[in-house]
XYZ file of C-alpha atoms in Angstrom:
584
model
C 41.507 143.127 80.738
C 39.599 141.783 83.761
C 38.465 138.180 84.174
C 34.910 138.900 82.980
C 36.158 140.549 79.792
C 38.675 137.729 79.397
C 35.943 135.077 79.505
C 33.736 137.055 77.103
C 36.486 137.575 74.584
C 38.059 134.116 74.609
C 36.086 132.748 71.655
C 36.563 135.983 69.750
C 40.308 135.780 70.277
C 40.327 132.194 69.062
C 38.307 132.748 65.929
C 38.889 136.339 64.825
C 42.200 136.877 63.004
C 43.102 140.071 61.170
C 45.692 139.494 58.454
C 48.103 142.243 57.442
C 50.972 142.120 54.993
C 53.533 140.665 57.429
C 51.528 140.004 60.573
C 48.565 138.010 61.766
C 46.364 138.947 64.696
C 46.303 136.055 67.145
C 46.269 135.405 70.900
C 49.399 135.214 73.006
C 48.765 131.532 73.685
C 48.611 130.721 69.991
C 51.745 132.795 69.503
C 53.600 130.585 71.992
C 52.780 127.489 69.961
C 53.526 129.172 66.644
C 56.901 130.361 67.960
C 57.818 126.829 69.046
C 56.924 125.530 65.599
C 59.061 128.275 64.008
C 61.975 127.104 66.159
C 61.576 123.574 64.824
C 60.210 122.039 68.027
C 58.589 118.695 67.245
C 58.147 117.347 70.781
C 57.681 118.985 74.164
C 57.057 117.587 77.631
C 54.753 118.963 80.267
C 51.800 118.906 82.609
C 48.744 121.182 82.250
C 47.159 123.411 84.858
C 45.055 126.523 85.207
C 47.653 129.202 84.516
C 48.968 127.527 81.359
C 45.622 126.227 80.081
C 45.288 128.739 77.200
C 48.563 127.439 75.715
C 47.398 123.851 76.108
C 44.199 124.750 74.281
C 46.292 125.939 71.339
C 48.543 122.867 71.495
C 45.385 120.803 71.054
C 44.737 122.604 67.752
C 48.293 122.132 66.469
C 48.677 118.422 67.236
C 49.615 117.711 63.639
C 52.695 119.940 63.927
C 53.904 119.619 67.503
C 53.571 116.616 69.815
C 52.961 117.208 73.511
C 53.979 114.408 75.872
C 52.062 114.228 79.139
C 54.712 113.446 81.734
C 53.497 112.163 85.081
C 55.408 114.810 87.038
C 56.912 118.132 85.999
C 60.383 117.002 87.098
C 59.967 114.079 84.727
C 59.147 116.562 81.953
C 62.422 118.426 82.447
C 64.498 115.238 82.524
C 62.756 114.002 79.365
C 63.545 117.332 77.710
C 67.162 116.907 78.840
C 67.387 113.404 77.411
C 65.889 114.666 74.152
C 68.452 117.466 73.977
C 71.467 115.403 74.976
C 71.047 112.735 72.317
C 69.850 115.022 69.514
C 71.782 118.236 70.105
C 68.512 120.177 69.764
C 66.863 122.319 72.427
C 64.614 120.349 74.783
C 61.318 121.963 75.785
C 59.263 121.553 78.970
C 56.052 123.326 79.953
C 54.149 123.616 83.236
C 51.613 125.684 85.083
C 52.270 128.190 87.867
C 53.010 127.543 91.540
C 53.901 123.902 92.271
C 53.941 123.078 88.570
C 56.676 125.637 88.040
C 58.649 124.794 91.178
C 58.619 121.102 90.238
C 60.713 122.050 87.201
C 63.552 123.453 89.286
C 65.517 120.234 89.878
C 65.661 119.493 86.152
C 66.547 123.096 85.358
C 69.392 123.044 87.888
C 70.584 119.749 86.429
C 70.562 121.226 82.912
C 72.441 124.314 84.079
C 75.379 122.487 85.615
C 75.535 119.942 82.770
C 75.244 122.595 80.010
C 72.070 121.165 78.471
C 70.080 123.403 76.092
C 66.507 123.598 77.377
C 63.631 126.073 77.244
C 61.004 125.872 79.995
C 57.716 127.738 79.719
C 55.540 128.314 82.767
C 52.130 129.854 83.166
C 51.622 132.592 85.737
C 48.677 134.268 87.439
C 47.248 137.333 85.627
C 49.513 140.361 85.815
C 47.171 142.389 88.028
C 47.483 139.634 90.684
C 51.297 139.502 90.688
C 52.630 140.002 94.196
C 49.265 139.412 95.841
C 49.894 135.801 96.948
C 47.183 134.661 94.556
C 46.274 130.983 94.272
C 49.262 129.081 92.831
C 51.350 132.225 92.473
C 55.077 131.684 92.924
C 57.949 133.978 91.968
C 59.427 131.411 89.594
C 61.666 134.024 87.977
C 63.258 134.793 91.334
C 63.481 131.120 92.271
C 65.026 130.034 88.974
C 67.488 132.913 88.545
C 70.459 131.066 90.134
C 69.954 127.956 87.966
C 69.098 129.402 84.550
C 71.236 130.879 81.823
C 68.495 133.510 81.373
C 64.891 133.957 82.428
C 62.116 136.448 81.737
C 58.539 137.147 82.757
C 56.105 138.098 79.981
C 53.135 140.299 80.884
C 52.187 141.499 77.384
C 51.351 139.250 74.448
C 53.387 141.402 72.089
C 56.569 140.402 73.973
C 56.151 136.685 73.298
C 57.799 136.303 69.851
C 60.928 138.273 70.724
C 61.319 136.626 74.132
C 60.915 133.084 72.802
C 63.314 133.765 69.922
C 65.856 135.108 72.386
C 65.295 132.129 74.708
C 66.133 129.575 72.038
C 69.171 131.532 70.906
C 70.545 131.820 74.435
C 69.783 128.199 75.331
C 71.686 126.720 72.388
C 74.472 129.255 71.723
C 77.929 129.223 73.244
C 77.942 127.103 76.380
C 74.358 125.773 76.305
C 71.997 125.939 79.237
C 68.391 126.212 80.418
C 66.171 129.265 79.927
C 62.820 129.882 81.628
C 59.956 132.027 80.305
C 57.098 132.838 82.680
C 53.918 134.074 80.933
C 51.004 135.646 82.775
C 47.559 134.313 81.964
C 46.253 137.623 80.632
C 49.201 137.770 78.203
C 48.165 134.348 76.930
C 44.634 135.598 76.183
C 45.605 139.021 74.835
C 45.471 139.531 71.061
C 48.259 141.187 69.065
C 49.755 141.374 65.573
C 52.004 138.338 65.352
C 55.168 137.949 63.339
C 58.256 135.917 64.120
C 61.930 136.405 63.472
C 64.590 134.085 64.835
C 67.201 135.671 67.079
C 70.688 135.742 65.571
C 72.496 137.853 68.136
C 72.100 139.917 71.298
C 74.056 143.061 72.008
C 76.657 142.558 74.746
C 76.173 138.765 74.730
C 79.211 137.036 73.202
C 78.484 133.289 73.234
C 81.794 132.272 71.665
C 84.879 134.253 72.721
C 87.450 135.090 70.085
C 90.283 132.583 69.863
C 93.704 134.212 69.912
C 96.223 132.748 67.493
C 98.946 133.335 70.070
C 97.245 130.960 72.509
C 96.917 128.307 69.784
C 100.631 128.601 69.029
C 101.585 128.543 72.711
C 99.495 125.423 73.284
C 100.995 123.697 70.244
C 104.517 124.496 71.472
C 103.847 122.932 74.881
C 102.278 119.840 73.316
C 105.140 119.375 70.859
C 107.764 119.692 73.590
C 105.986 117.394 76.043
C 107.492 114.046 76.983
C 104.442 112.836 78.924
C 101.384 114.708 77.609
C 97.945 113.745 78.837
C 94.495 114.820 77.605
C 91.322 114.964 79.695
C 88.257 115.739 77.625
C 84.745 116.590 78.697
C 81.332 117.210 77.226
C 82.558 120.334 75.433
C 83.940 118.068 72.707
C 80.452 116.664 72.121
C 78.586 119.966 72.441
C 80.823 121.629 69.862
C 80.604 118.614 67.515
C 84.386 118.402 67.697
C 84.680 114.615 67.807
C 86.537 114.245 64.495
C 88.810 117.226 65.108
C 89.575 115.931 68.590
C 90.402 112.469 67.306
C 92.651 113.916 64.609
C 94.636 115.945 67.156
C 95.233 113.138 69.656
C 96.038 110.636 66.898
C 98.595 112.956 65.310
C 100.207 113.784 68.657
C 99.845 110.248 70.028
C 98.473 111.465 73.347
C 96.790 109.147 75.871
C 93.342 110.607 76.539
C 90.842 110.139 79.350
C 87.298 111.382 79.804
C 85.016 112.832 82.401
C 81.658 111.065 82.683
C 80.052 113.857 80.643
C 82.626 113.404 77.885
C 82.164 109.649 77.508
C 81.437 108.401 73.978
C 83.045 111.332 72.114
C 85.433 108.744 70.705
C 84.828 104.976 70.758
C 85.598 103.108 73.960
C 87.862 100.801 71.964
C 90.026 103.602 70.517
C 93.679 102.819 71.356
C 94.266 106.305 72.768
C 91.206 106.091 75.038
C 92.698 105.237 78.425
C 89.494 105.392 80.463
C 87.656 107.614 82.914
C 89.073 110.086 85.417
C 87.414 110.998 88.687
C 86.349 109.532 91.993
C 85.434 106.135 90.520
C 87.492 106.464 87.353
C 90.210 104.175 86.123
C 93.427 103.670 88.039
C 95.942 104.671 85.365
C 94.508 108.043 84.265
C 93.968 109.126 87.871
C 97.452 108.201 89.081
C 99.232 109.466 85.964
C 97.487 112.826 86.145
C 100.099 113.535 88.795
C 102.968 112.326 86.589
C 102.254 113.966 83.228
C 104.309 117.012 82.226
C 101.595 118.674 80.119
C 97.915 118.328 80.993
C 95.535 119.285 78.174
C 91.955 119.852 79.319
C 89.405 120.104 76.514
C 85.809 121.127 77.174
C 85.842 120.199 80.853
C 85.637 122.313 83.996
C 87.919 120.606 86.541
C 85.049 119.461 88.731
C 85.986 118.452 92.272
C 85.077 114.821 91.540
C 87.767 114.883 88.835
C 90.493 116.776 90.674
C 90.233 115.468 94.224
C 92.448 117.529 96.525
C 93.163 120.621 94.455
C 96.514 121.597 95.977
C 97.870 118.159 95.050
C 96.354 118.005 91.565
C 98.773 117.944 88.606
C 101.098 120.412 90.348
C 104.041 119.141 88.257
C 102.323 119.792 84.915
C 101.910 122.691 82.560
C 98.151 123.053 82.044
C 96.465 123.900 78.736
C 92.743 124.582 78.949
C 90.541 124.613 75.829
C 87.309 126.255 77.022
C 84.343 128.208 75.654
C 83.364 129.774 78.984
C 85.928 132.322 80.230
C 84.601 131.985 83.802
C 85.975 128.432 83.954
C 89.549 129.523 83.281
C 91.601 129.473 86.520
C 88.421 128.855 88.547
C 89.687 125.607 90.031
C 93.025 124.783 88.381
C 95.629 127.380 87.425
C 96.122 127.424 83.648
C 99.421 128.057 81.855
C 97.789 128.467 78.434
C 94.091 129.214 78.006
C 92.625 128.597 74.562
C 89.283 130.352 74.595
C 86.694 129.592 71.947
C 84.671 126.826 70.363
C 86.436 123.483 70.828
C 85.972 122.353 67.240
C 87.378 125.574 65.786
C 90.286 125.591 68.259
C 91.208 121.960 67.591
C 91.023 122.452 63.840
C 93.284 125.492 64.197
C 95.899 123.676 66.279
C 96.004 120.491 64.196
C 98.431 121.793 61.517
C 100.805 123.007 64.247
C 100.973 119.653 66.054
C 103.952 117.396 65.364
C 103.437 113.695 64.745
C 104.437 111.653 67.782
C 103.768 108.328 69.508
C 105.013 108.502 73.161
C 105.284 104.713 73.338
C 107.060 104.527 76.728
C 104.462 106.851 78.245
C 101.633 104.729 76.859
C 103.195 101.638 78.386
C 102.764 103.145 81.850
C 99.019 103.361 81.255
C 98.966 99.745 80.107
C 100.923 98.555 83.138
C 98.594 100.307 85.570
C 95.547 99.074 83.665
C 96.750 95.507 84.222
C 96.941 96.152 87.963
C 93.374 97.482 87.937
C 92.188 94.577 85.812
C 93.638 91.997 88.188
C 92.341 93.667 91.358
C 89.010 95.141 90.235
C 87.834 94.642 86.655
C 88.241 90.866 86.574
C 86.027 90.479 89.642
C 83.413 92.909 88.293
C 83.087 91.377 84.827
C 84.066 87.731 85.421
C 82.990 87.042 89.007
C 83.492 83.681 90.679
C 81.329 84.456 93.704
C 77.682 83.476 93.819
C 75.974 86.891 93.686
C 75.435 88.726 90.416
C 77.565 91.844 89.965
C 76.501 95.065 88.300
C 79.540 94.816 86.043
C 78.512 91.508 84.501
C 75.077 92.977 83.690
C 76.785 95.778 81.782
C 79.025 93.246 80.064
C 75.976 91.323 78.857
C 74.305 94.517 77.612
C 77.500 95.305 75.673
C 77.418 91.867 74.074
C 73.775 92.147 73.057
C 73.940 95.799 71.891
C 77.356 95.522 70.239
C 78.198 98.916 71.724
C 75.559 100.715 69.661
C 73.038 101.463 72.432
C 72.597 104.798 74.147
C 72.951 104.206 77.869
C 70.933 106.503 80.142
C 71.776 106.205 83.807
C 70.380 107.362 87.079
C 72.776 108.316 89.904
C 74.636 106.011 92.247
C 76.769 102.866 92.125
C 75.089 101.614 88.969
C 75.938 104.944 87.283
C 79.634 104.569 88.006
C 79.598 100.934 86.913
C 77.769 101.828 83.695
C 80.160 104.664 82.910
C 83.154 102.427 83.600
C 82.042 99.396 81.631
C 79.568 100.416 78.936
C 80.989 100.224 75.420
C 80.262 103.113 73.101
C 80.831 103.095 69.360
C 79.170 106.422 68.592
C 78.926 109.849 70.157
C 76.058 111.088 72.350
C 75.670 107.602 73.803
C 76.232 108.283 77.515
C 73.382 110.304 79.028
C 73.659 110.844 82.744
C 73.297 113.464 85.469
C 76.844 114.611 86.084
C 77.227 117.826 88.046
C 74.010 117.779 90.077
C 73.830 114.006 90.570
C 70.044 113.851 90.351
C 68.492 110.583 91.476
C 65.414 109.939 89.351
C 67.042 111.337 86.198
C 67.427 108.065 84.318
C 63.931 106.833 83.458
C 62.418 110.115 82.177
C 65.657 111.081 80.404
C 65.544 107.755 78.566
C 62.022 108.573 77.373
C 63.242 111.829 75.846
C 66.288 110.165 74.309
C 64.229 107.424 72.671
C 61.677 109.901 71.316
C 64.471 112.008 69.824
C 66.205 108.987 68.294
C 63.647 106.210 67.741
C 66.179 104.559 65.435
C 68.583 103.950 68.333
C 68.366 101.402 71.111
C 68.026 103.281 74.399
C 68.696 101.465 77.670
C 67.817 103.072 80.999
C 69.894 101.765 83.904
C 68.838 102.651 87.448
C 69.301 101.513 91.001
C 66.307 100.564 93.118
C 66.522 103.886 94.980
C 66.631 106.399 92.147
C 64.190 104.393 90.041
C 61.445 104.886 92.625
C 61.875 108.662 92.544
C 60.360 108.876 89.062
C 58.760 105.441 88.712
C 55.480 107.117 87.721
C 56.996 107.857 84.296
C 56.230 104.249 83.408
C 52.791 105.706 82.683
C 54.338 108.043 80.113
C 56.115 105.110 78.475
C 52.887 103.131 78.306
C 50.797 106.013 76.941
C 53.404 107.086 74.372
C 54.368 103.527 73.376
C 58.021 104.484 73.824
C 60.233 101.415 73.353
C 62.685 102.140 76.178
C 64.576 99.221 77.693
C 64.574 99.623 81.496
C 67.088 97.865 83.724
C 66.953 98.140 87.515
C 69.995 96.823 89.352
C 68.427 95.978 92.685
C 70.721 95.595 95.693
C 68.058 96.628 98.238
C 70.231 99.527 99.343
C 70.961 103.127 98.531
C 74.193 101.632 97.343
C 76.544 104.573 97.010
C 75.627 105.986 100.418
C 75.904 102.500 101.940
C 79.399 102.125 100.457
C 80.502 105.336 102.139
C 78.903 104.200 105.388
C 80.838 100.945 105.144
C 84.178 102.575 104.399
C 84.011 105.749 106.485
C 81.229 105.313 109.089
C 82.064 101.875 110.565
C 79.233 100.127 108.686
C 76.500 102.141 110.373
C 73.923 101.729 107.612
C 71.682 104.588 108.677
C 68.504 104.776 106.563
C 70.031 103.186 103.471
C 68.477 99.710 103.405
C 65.444 99.577 101.103
C 62.300 97.517 101.528
C 61.210 97.412 97.917
C 57.939 96.623 96.169
C 57.433 94.003 93.475
C 58.977 95.943 90.593
C 57.905 93.393 87.995
C 54.280 93.556 89.157
C 54.369 97.353 88.950
C 55.786 97.253 85.410
C 53.116 94.754 84.382
C 50.536 97.049 85.959
C 51.606 99.559 83.305
C 51.231 96.809 80.674
C 54.982 96.510 80.070
C 56.796 93.268 79.385
C 58.793 92.504 82.516
C 61.123 89.921 84.023
C 63.213 89.421 87.162
C 66.647 87.776 87.154
C 68.133 86.341 90.329
C 70.656 83.796 88.962
C 73.689 84.136 86.694
C 72.487 81.454 84.310
C 69.315 83.462 83.640
C 71.055 86.710 82.735
C 72.120 86.246 79.105
C 68.733 85.012 77.897
C 66.883 87.751 79.791
C 69.059 90.535 78.367
C 68.725 89.054 74.874
C 64.936 88.940 75.235
C 64.917 92.561 76.382
C 67.182 93.831 73.618
C 65.284 92.073 70.846
C 61.894 93.314 72.043
C 60.236 95.849 69.744
C 58.366 97.321 72.703
C 59.295 98.760 76.076
C 60.747 96.144 78.410
C 61.497 96.115 82.134
C 64.270 93.932 83.540
C 65.036 93.714 87.250
C 68.389 92.146 88.106
C 68.927 91.270 91.750
C 72.617 91.940 92.377
C 74.823 91.414 95.420
C 73.639 93.567 98.319
C 76.967 94.915 99.535
C 79.031 95.157 96.382
C 81.303 98.195 96.171
C 82.563 100.305 93.278
C 86.323 100.516 92.979
C 88.687 102.175 92.223
C 87.744 105.057 94.504
C 89.352 108.373 95.341
C 88.174 109.152 98.892
C 86.547 112.543 99.314
C 89.187 115.213 99.887
C 92.061 112.914 98.911
C 94.523 113.321 96.066
C 93.957 111.429 92.819
C 97.236 109.675 93.608
C 95.560 108.162 96.686
C 93.042 106.200 94.629
C 92.013 102.947 96.316
C 91.643 99.609 94.528
C 89.915 97.946 97.471
């Protein structure tokens, strides 16, 4: 079909529908929308443009069934889709046009890939007869996105759309979740075909959940039962597999001290007696140091990221390692495993529970308590109960905990504030810590909070950003205003790119190269988007301001001016062993 025929037939394709027994003759663009509805999509995020316009025209007609959110930038659309997925467990959806619209999705797609977030992205493409001709806004988005997607596919025929979209949703949410991209040429969007839809329930040669061997369950149970100093590190796999209750039952029965990666935070309450804190570069002192003293290390749904392990050849070398993991490629990738338990975490934990002996390990637990006291005296006390004049990031988090009672979902950007939030936020329910872990994407926080709040309007959602990352996606304030999304926005302003400045202070002789920020009037900008807004500069103003924000029924912006050169400790220096963690 050439452009002239396409223009002539557009109205015919919109209005003429031939009904058969099991099919309905519709355009490819309408099929896209109908497929999304069949998959249960209620909300999607995007930005229109020429190559995706036929789909947008159909979205206009189906507004009563599917709500499109106009993000202010395509990257914002992907992060909103991520936030939606992370708090709900459903697949997030983002849509964009060809060329720059499609390439602007890549950062969010890469973020979703490394953090195992289920997301389907749909991009428009130039007509198929122009592919490879360097047409206006043509980009090989399939080639570009291949390294950062779980699967991608280009559609050039309308008849492919139902099967491809069904497969996309299945792949995105099955096994270890991840992002999928579908690129649809414009002529395929206009083309008419006989539509029917069937959800995908399996793909030949794709095994999303590997079979769990009973022998590995028994071997893991034997090591756990014989351990004198067992230690659990859990990651997001516990949350993704909905294994929270099974996980809690196992550690409670075995009496094992358990620490979390930042992606695993909130799987069990912060206050749980077996929750000994966060591991990693800015994690807690005890779980980092005692990683190198435990005799059995049990990793559950985590991938031994370098920020967790530090220097690999000095990481837990004394311990037998048990790895519960759904993705076989993660086994032995970074840390050598003695027992690998492949499979879904929930099923594996439920299978091992009857084989676990009841234990308490009281002397071992006391070591964690003793080291926690050292960290409290040297770090935590100063962060949460400061005596110096400047406001600390920690005391802001403490006040949010008081006002939210640990029930809020905390969505963070990337930097010092992220580490402080992960260290000090209190979580009483799962799926409460939404952050960019593996990619470390500045600008993630604000749009991700929009998606989280739209997925769970019943929950309080607090976005916490630094002044640097906040300005990377500040335009999404327009999305908040237009959608009336009651996100609570906190910017901890230290007038620096704080994390980089900290490294410059500690390792580059305080040469603060290009890290000091000259910032705008954030409150004026928020008010320009018709949001309630306030700035706090003094400690005595903080409690009332946070209370006002948390009790607001509408979106609220709060800027807190914190100390300019505050650092985040503890800290494992890059390339150092976890045993070399610094408290100052």
